[in-house]
Short mmCIF file of C-alpha atoms in Angstrom, two decimals:
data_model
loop_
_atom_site.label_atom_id
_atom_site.label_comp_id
_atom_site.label_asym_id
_atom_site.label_seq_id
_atom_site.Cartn_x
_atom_site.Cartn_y
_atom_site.Cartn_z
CA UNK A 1 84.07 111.63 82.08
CA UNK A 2 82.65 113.73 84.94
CA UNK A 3 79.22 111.31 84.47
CA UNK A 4 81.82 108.35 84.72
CA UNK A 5 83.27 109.48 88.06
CA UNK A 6 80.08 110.09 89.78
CA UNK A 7 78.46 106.91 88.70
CA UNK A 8 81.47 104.91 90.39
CA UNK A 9 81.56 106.84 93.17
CA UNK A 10 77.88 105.82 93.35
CA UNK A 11 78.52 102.52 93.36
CA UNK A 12 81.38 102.72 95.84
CA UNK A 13 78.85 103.76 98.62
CA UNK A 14 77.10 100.42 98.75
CA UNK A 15 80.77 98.82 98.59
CA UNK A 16 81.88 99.85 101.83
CA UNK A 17 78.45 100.18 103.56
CA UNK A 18 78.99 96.18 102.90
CA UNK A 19 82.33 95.92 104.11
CA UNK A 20 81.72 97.80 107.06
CA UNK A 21 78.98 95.43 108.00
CA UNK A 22 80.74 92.43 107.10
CA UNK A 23 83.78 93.20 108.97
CA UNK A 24 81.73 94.74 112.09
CA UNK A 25 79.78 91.58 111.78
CA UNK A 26 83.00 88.95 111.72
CA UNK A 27 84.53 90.89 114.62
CA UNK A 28 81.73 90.00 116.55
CA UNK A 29 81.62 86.42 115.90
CA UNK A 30 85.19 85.88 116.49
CA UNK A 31 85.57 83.45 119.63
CA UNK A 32 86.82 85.21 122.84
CA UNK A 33 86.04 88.04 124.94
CA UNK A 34 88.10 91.29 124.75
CA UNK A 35 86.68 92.87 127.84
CA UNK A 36 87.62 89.59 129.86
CA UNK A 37 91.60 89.97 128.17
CA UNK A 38 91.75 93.26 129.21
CA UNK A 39 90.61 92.82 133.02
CA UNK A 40 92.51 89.92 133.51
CA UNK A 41 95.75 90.68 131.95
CA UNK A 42 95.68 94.33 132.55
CA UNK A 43 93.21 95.31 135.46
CA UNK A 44 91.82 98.19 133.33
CA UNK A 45 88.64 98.30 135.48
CA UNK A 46 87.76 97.02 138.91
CA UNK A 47 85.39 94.77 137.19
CA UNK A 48 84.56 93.00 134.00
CA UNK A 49 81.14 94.72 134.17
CA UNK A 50 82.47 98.16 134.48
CA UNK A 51 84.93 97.27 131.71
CA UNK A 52 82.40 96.36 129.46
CA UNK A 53 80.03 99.49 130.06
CA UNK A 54 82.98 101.81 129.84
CA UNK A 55 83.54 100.33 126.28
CA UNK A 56 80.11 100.21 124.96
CA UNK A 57 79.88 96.73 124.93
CA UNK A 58 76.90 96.35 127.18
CA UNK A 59 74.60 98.05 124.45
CA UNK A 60 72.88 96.16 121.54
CA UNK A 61 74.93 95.19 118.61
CA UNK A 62 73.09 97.55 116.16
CA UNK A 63 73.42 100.32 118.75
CA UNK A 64 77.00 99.80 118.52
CA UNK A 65 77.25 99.60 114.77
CA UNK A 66 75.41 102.76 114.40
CA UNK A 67 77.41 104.79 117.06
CA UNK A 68 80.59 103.92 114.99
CA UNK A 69 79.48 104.58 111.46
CA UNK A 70 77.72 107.52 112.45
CA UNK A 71 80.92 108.98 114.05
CA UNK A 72 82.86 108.14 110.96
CA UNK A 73 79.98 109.97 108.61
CA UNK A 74 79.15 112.90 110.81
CA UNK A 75 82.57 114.01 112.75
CA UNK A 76 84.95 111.96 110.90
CA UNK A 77 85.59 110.16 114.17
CA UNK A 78 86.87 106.58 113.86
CA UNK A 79 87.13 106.59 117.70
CA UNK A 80 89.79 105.19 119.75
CA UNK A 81 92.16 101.85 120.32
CA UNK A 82 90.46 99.73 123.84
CA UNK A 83 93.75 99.34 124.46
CA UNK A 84 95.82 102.50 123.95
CA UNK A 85 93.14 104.63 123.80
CA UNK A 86 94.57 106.80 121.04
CA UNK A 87 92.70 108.07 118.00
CA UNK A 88 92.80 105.54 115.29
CA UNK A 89 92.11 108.14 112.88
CA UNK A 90 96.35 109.88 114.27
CA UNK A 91 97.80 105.99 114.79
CA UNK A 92 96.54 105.57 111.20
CA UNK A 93 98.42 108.87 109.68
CA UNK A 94 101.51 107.73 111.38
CA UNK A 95 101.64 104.85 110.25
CA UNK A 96 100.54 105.26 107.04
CA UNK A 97 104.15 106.18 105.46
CA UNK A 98 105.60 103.40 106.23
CA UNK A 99 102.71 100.84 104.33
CA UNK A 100 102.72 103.54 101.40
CA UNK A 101 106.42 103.56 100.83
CA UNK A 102 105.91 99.64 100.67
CA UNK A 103 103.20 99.07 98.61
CA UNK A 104 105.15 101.67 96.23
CA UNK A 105 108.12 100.23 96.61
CA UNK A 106 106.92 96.88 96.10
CA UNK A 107 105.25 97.80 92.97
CA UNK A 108 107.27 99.10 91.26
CA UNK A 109 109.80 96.20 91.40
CA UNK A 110 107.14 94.02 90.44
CA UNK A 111 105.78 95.93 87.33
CA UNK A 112 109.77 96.44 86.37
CA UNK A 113 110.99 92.53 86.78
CA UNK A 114 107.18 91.68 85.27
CA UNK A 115 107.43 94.44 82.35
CA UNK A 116 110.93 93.45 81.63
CA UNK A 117 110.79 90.22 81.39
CA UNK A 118 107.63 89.89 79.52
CA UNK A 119 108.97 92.02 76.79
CA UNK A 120 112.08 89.74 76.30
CA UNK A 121 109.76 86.89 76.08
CA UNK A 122 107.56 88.08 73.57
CA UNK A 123 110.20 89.84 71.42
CA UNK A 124 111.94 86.44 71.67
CA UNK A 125 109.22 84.44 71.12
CA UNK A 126 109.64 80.21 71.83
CA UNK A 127 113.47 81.12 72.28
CA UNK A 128 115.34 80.30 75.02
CA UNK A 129 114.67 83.68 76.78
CA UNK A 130 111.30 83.02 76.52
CA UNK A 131 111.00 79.84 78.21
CA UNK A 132 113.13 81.00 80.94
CA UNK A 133 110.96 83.79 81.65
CA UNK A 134 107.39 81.65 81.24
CA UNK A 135 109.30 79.23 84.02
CA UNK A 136 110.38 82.16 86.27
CA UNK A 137 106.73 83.40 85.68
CA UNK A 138 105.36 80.12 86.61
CA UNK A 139 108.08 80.24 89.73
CA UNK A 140 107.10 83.62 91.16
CA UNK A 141 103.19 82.30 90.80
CA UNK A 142 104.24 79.57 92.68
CA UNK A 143 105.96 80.66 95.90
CA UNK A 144 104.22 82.32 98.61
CA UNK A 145 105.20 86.17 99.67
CA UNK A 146 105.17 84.71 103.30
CA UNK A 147 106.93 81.41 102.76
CA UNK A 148 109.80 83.56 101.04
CA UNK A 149 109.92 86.05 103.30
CA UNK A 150 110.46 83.66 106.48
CA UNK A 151 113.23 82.34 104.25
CA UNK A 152 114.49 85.37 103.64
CA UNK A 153 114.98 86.20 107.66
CA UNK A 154 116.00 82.70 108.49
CA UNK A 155 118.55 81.24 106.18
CA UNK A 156 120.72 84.26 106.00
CA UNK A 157 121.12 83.79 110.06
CA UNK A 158 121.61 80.95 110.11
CA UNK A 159 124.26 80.03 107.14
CA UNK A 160 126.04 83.75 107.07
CA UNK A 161 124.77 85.43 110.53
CA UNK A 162 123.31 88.32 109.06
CA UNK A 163 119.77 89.11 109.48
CA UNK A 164 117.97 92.33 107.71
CA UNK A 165 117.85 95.72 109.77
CA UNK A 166 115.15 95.80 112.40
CA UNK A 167 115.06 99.27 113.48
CA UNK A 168 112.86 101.41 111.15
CA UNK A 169 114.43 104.76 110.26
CA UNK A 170 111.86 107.05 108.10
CA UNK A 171 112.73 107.87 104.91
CA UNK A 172 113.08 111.92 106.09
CA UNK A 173 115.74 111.11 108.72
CA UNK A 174 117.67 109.21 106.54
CA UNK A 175 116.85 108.04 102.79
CA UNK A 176 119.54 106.00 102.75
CA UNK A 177 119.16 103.92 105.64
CA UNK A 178 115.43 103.72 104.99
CA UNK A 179 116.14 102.27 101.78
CA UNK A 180 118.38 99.43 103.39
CA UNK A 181 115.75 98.85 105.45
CA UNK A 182 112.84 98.53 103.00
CA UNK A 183 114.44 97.23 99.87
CA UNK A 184 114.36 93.64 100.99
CA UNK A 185 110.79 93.48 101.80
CA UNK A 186 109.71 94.97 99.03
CA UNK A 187 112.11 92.62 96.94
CA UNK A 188 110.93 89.55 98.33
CA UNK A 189 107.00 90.96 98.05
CA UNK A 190 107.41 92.28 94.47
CA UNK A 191 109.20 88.84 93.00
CA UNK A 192 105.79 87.12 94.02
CA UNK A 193 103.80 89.83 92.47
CA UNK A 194 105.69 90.25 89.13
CA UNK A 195 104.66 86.73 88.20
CA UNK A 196 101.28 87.51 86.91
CA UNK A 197 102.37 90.71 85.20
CA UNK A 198 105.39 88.57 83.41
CA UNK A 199 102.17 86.57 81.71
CA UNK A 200 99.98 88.83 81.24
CA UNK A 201 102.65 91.21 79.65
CA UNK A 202 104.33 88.69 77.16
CA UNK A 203 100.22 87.90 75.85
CA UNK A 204 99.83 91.28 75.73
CA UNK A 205 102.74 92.46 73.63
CA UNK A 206 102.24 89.22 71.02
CA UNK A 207 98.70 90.20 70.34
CA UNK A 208 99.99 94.24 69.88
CA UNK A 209 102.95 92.83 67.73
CA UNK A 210 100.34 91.40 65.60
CA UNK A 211 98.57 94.38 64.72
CA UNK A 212 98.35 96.04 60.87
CA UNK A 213 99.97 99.10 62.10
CA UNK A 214 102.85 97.33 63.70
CA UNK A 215 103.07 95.26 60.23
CA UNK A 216 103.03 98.74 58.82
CA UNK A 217 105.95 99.87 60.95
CA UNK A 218 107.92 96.76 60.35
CA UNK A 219 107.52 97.38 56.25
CA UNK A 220 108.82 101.03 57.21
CA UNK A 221 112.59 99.54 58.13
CA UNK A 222 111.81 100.96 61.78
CA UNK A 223 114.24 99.15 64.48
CA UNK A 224 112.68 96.65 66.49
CA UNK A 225 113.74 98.25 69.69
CA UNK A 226 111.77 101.46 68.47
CA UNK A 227 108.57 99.28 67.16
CA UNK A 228 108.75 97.42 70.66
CA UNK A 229 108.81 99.81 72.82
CA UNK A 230 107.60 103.00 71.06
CA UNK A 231 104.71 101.60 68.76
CA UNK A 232 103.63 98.48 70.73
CA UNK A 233 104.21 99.11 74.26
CA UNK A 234 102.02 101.57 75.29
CA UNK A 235 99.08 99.45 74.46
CA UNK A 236 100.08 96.47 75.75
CA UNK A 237 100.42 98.07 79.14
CA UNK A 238 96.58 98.87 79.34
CA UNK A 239 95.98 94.98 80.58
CA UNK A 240 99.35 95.37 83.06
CA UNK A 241 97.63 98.47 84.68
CA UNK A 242 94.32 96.69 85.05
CA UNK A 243 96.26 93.56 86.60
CA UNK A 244 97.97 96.27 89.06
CA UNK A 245 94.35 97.63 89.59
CA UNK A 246 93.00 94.08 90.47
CA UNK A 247 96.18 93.09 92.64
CA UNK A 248 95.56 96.53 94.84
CA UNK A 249 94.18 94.61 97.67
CA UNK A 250 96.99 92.20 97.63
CA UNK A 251 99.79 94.49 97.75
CA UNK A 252 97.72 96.27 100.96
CA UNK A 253 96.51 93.30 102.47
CA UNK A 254 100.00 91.74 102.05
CA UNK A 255 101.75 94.28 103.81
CA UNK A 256 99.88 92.84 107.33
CA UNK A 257 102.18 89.26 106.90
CA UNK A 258 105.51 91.25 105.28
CA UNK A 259 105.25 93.93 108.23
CA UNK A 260 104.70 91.81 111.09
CA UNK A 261 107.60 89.63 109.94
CA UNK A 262 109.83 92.08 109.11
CA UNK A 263 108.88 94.31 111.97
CA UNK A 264 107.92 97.57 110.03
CA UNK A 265 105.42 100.51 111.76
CA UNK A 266 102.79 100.20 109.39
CA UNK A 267 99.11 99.75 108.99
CA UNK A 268 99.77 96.05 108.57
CA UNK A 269 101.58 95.44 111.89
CA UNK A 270 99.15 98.13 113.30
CA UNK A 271 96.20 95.55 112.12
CA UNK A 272 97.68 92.30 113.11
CA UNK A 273 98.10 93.37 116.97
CA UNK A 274 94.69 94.88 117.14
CA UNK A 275 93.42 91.79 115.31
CA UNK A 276 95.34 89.25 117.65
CA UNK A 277 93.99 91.55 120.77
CA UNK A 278 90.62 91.77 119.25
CA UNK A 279 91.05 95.34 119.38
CA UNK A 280 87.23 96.25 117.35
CA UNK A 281 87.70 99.47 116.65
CA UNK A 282 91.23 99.85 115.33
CA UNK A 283 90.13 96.57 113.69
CA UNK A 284 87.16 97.69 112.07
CA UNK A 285 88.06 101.25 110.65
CA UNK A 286 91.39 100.16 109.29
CA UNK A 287 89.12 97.80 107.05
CA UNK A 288 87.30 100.48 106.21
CA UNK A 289 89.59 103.00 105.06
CA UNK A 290 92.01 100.50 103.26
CA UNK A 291 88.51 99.71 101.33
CA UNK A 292 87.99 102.64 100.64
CA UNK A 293 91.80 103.64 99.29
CA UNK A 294 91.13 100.41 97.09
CA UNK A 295 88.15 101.48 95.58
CA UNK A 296 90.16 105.61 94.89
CA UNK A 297 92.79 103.79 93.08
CA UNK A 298 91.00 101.75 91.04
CA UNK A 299 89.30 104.56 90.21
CA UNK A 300 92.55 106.27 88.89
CA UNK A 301 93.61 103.35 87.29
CA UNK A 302 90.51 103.19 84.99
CA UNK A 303 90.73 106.58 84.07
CA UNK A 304 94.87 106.19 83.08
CA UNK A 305 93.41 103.86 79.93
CA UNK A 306 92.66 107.12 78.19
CA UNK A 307 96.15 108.26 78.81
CA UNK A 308 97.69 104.82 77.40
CA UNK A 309 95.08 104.49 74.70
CA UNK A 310 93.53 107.76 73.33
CA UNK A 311 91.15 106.22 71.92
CA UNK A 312 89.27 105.27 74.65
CA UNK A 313 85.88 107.51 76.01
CA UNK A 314 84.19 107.44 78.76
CA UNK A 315 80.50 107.92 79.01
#
């Protein structure tokens, strides 16, 4: 396993040597002109000139490129906002919380409504349960996280004049009120996301159920609750957990729309106003270290097969 580890580790060097370019790259090329933004609507500096020196942004693209990487790999530096002028590296750990407790949050109703509802389906195969879980499947696939979530804010004001809690409390001040505030997003994120894990979960659970050693359990009088869920289960997670793997991004790139519309302090709404002040840095590194959180728990989640299914090695 240890040979396992430190060949994908390898490989997840060149990863985010590419994303880093990329991303430094497509900052670049975006139209407009921070330096000019921040004169104009701000007087930062006496002149755009002075503005643009002060940043760095009078040196050579590649100059640039390698000042910032080479902070991040030597000093662990991922330098500060234009704007605010704050460490990204300390606006990131604030923040940080508040996108975790999200993503968790919003995973685990989607594995629960996805799990749940693909084991009915399969146990009650081309029933009536079934169906309505392949069309609620189909449904959840269908609807964007974004269109529902603007639904979500809107109709309620308008029809019954409430409208979801916009001051964030953190979960240590008060778990209660934290939860009031985050349930909803997360709801309205994890119905979206639970639609590929209903489908892949019923497929799953027929091909287990049609196993010899389930057959073997069956011809043993076992329950079908206890065949289900003791005997059959466990495997037929091992595709779920790769789905989760492979939807990773989503749930962390998702939380930039859910956040900005639902007004949480996270790394998403921290990203979409740097992005929409073409803030570079803040920009740039949050790419980077979401990347690189990505690539960790992918990592994890290969290495959980041998937990689900013993008989898997790694070599």
């Amino acid at each position: 396993m240890r040979q396992y580890v430190l060949r994908r580790v390898t490989l997840a060097i060149p990863t985010l040597f590419l994303v880093s370019v990329i991303v430094f790259a497509m900052m670049r090329l975006m139209p407009g002109d921070v330096a000019t933004r921040m004169v104009e609507g701000h007087a930062y500096a006496p002149t755009l000139d002075a503005l643009r020196k002060d940043l760095g942004l009078d040196r050579p693209v590649v100059v640039q490129y390698a000042d910032w990487i080479g902070g991040i790999l030597l000093r662990v530096d991922f330098g500060r906002s234009y704007w605010t002028r704050q460490p990204i590296l300390d606006e990131f750990a604030r923040r940080f919380p508040v996108t975790l407790e999200l993503a968790l949050l919003t995973i685990l109703v989607s594995v629960v409504i996805g799990v749940v509802v693909g084991i009915v389906s399969a146990a009650r195969q081309d029933s009536f349960s079934d169906y309505l879980g392949r069309v609620l499947a189909i449904l959840a696939l269908s609807v964007p996280y974004f269109g529902l979530a603007v639904l979500v804010v809107v109709l309620p004001a308008i029809y019954f004049r409430w409208t979801p809690v916009w001051t964030y409390v953190g979960f240590t001040v008060d778990p209660l009120e934290n939860l009031k505030i985050m349930i909803v997003p997360a709801l309205v994120f994890g119905v979206t996301r639970a639609g590929p894990i209903m489908r892949i979960m019923r497929s799953a659970l027929l091909d287990v159920l049609r196993q010899e050693y389930i057959r073997t359990a069956w011809s043993k009088g076992l329950s079908e609750r206890t065949i289900v869920l003791r005997h059959a289960l466990k495997n037929a997670m091992i595709p779920v957990i790769s789905l989760v793997g492979l939807q990773m991004p989503l749930y962390i790139g998702g939380s930039v729309i859910i956040e900005a519309i639902f007004r949480l302090p996270g790394i998403g709404l921290f990203f979409f106003e740097a992005l929409t002040r073409l803030d570079y840095p803040v920009v740039q590194s949050v790419n980077l270290i979401v990347a690189a959180l990505v690539v960790g728990l992918n990592l994890l989640i290969d290495l959980s097969y041998a937990f689900l299914d013993p008989r898997i090695r790694y070599r």
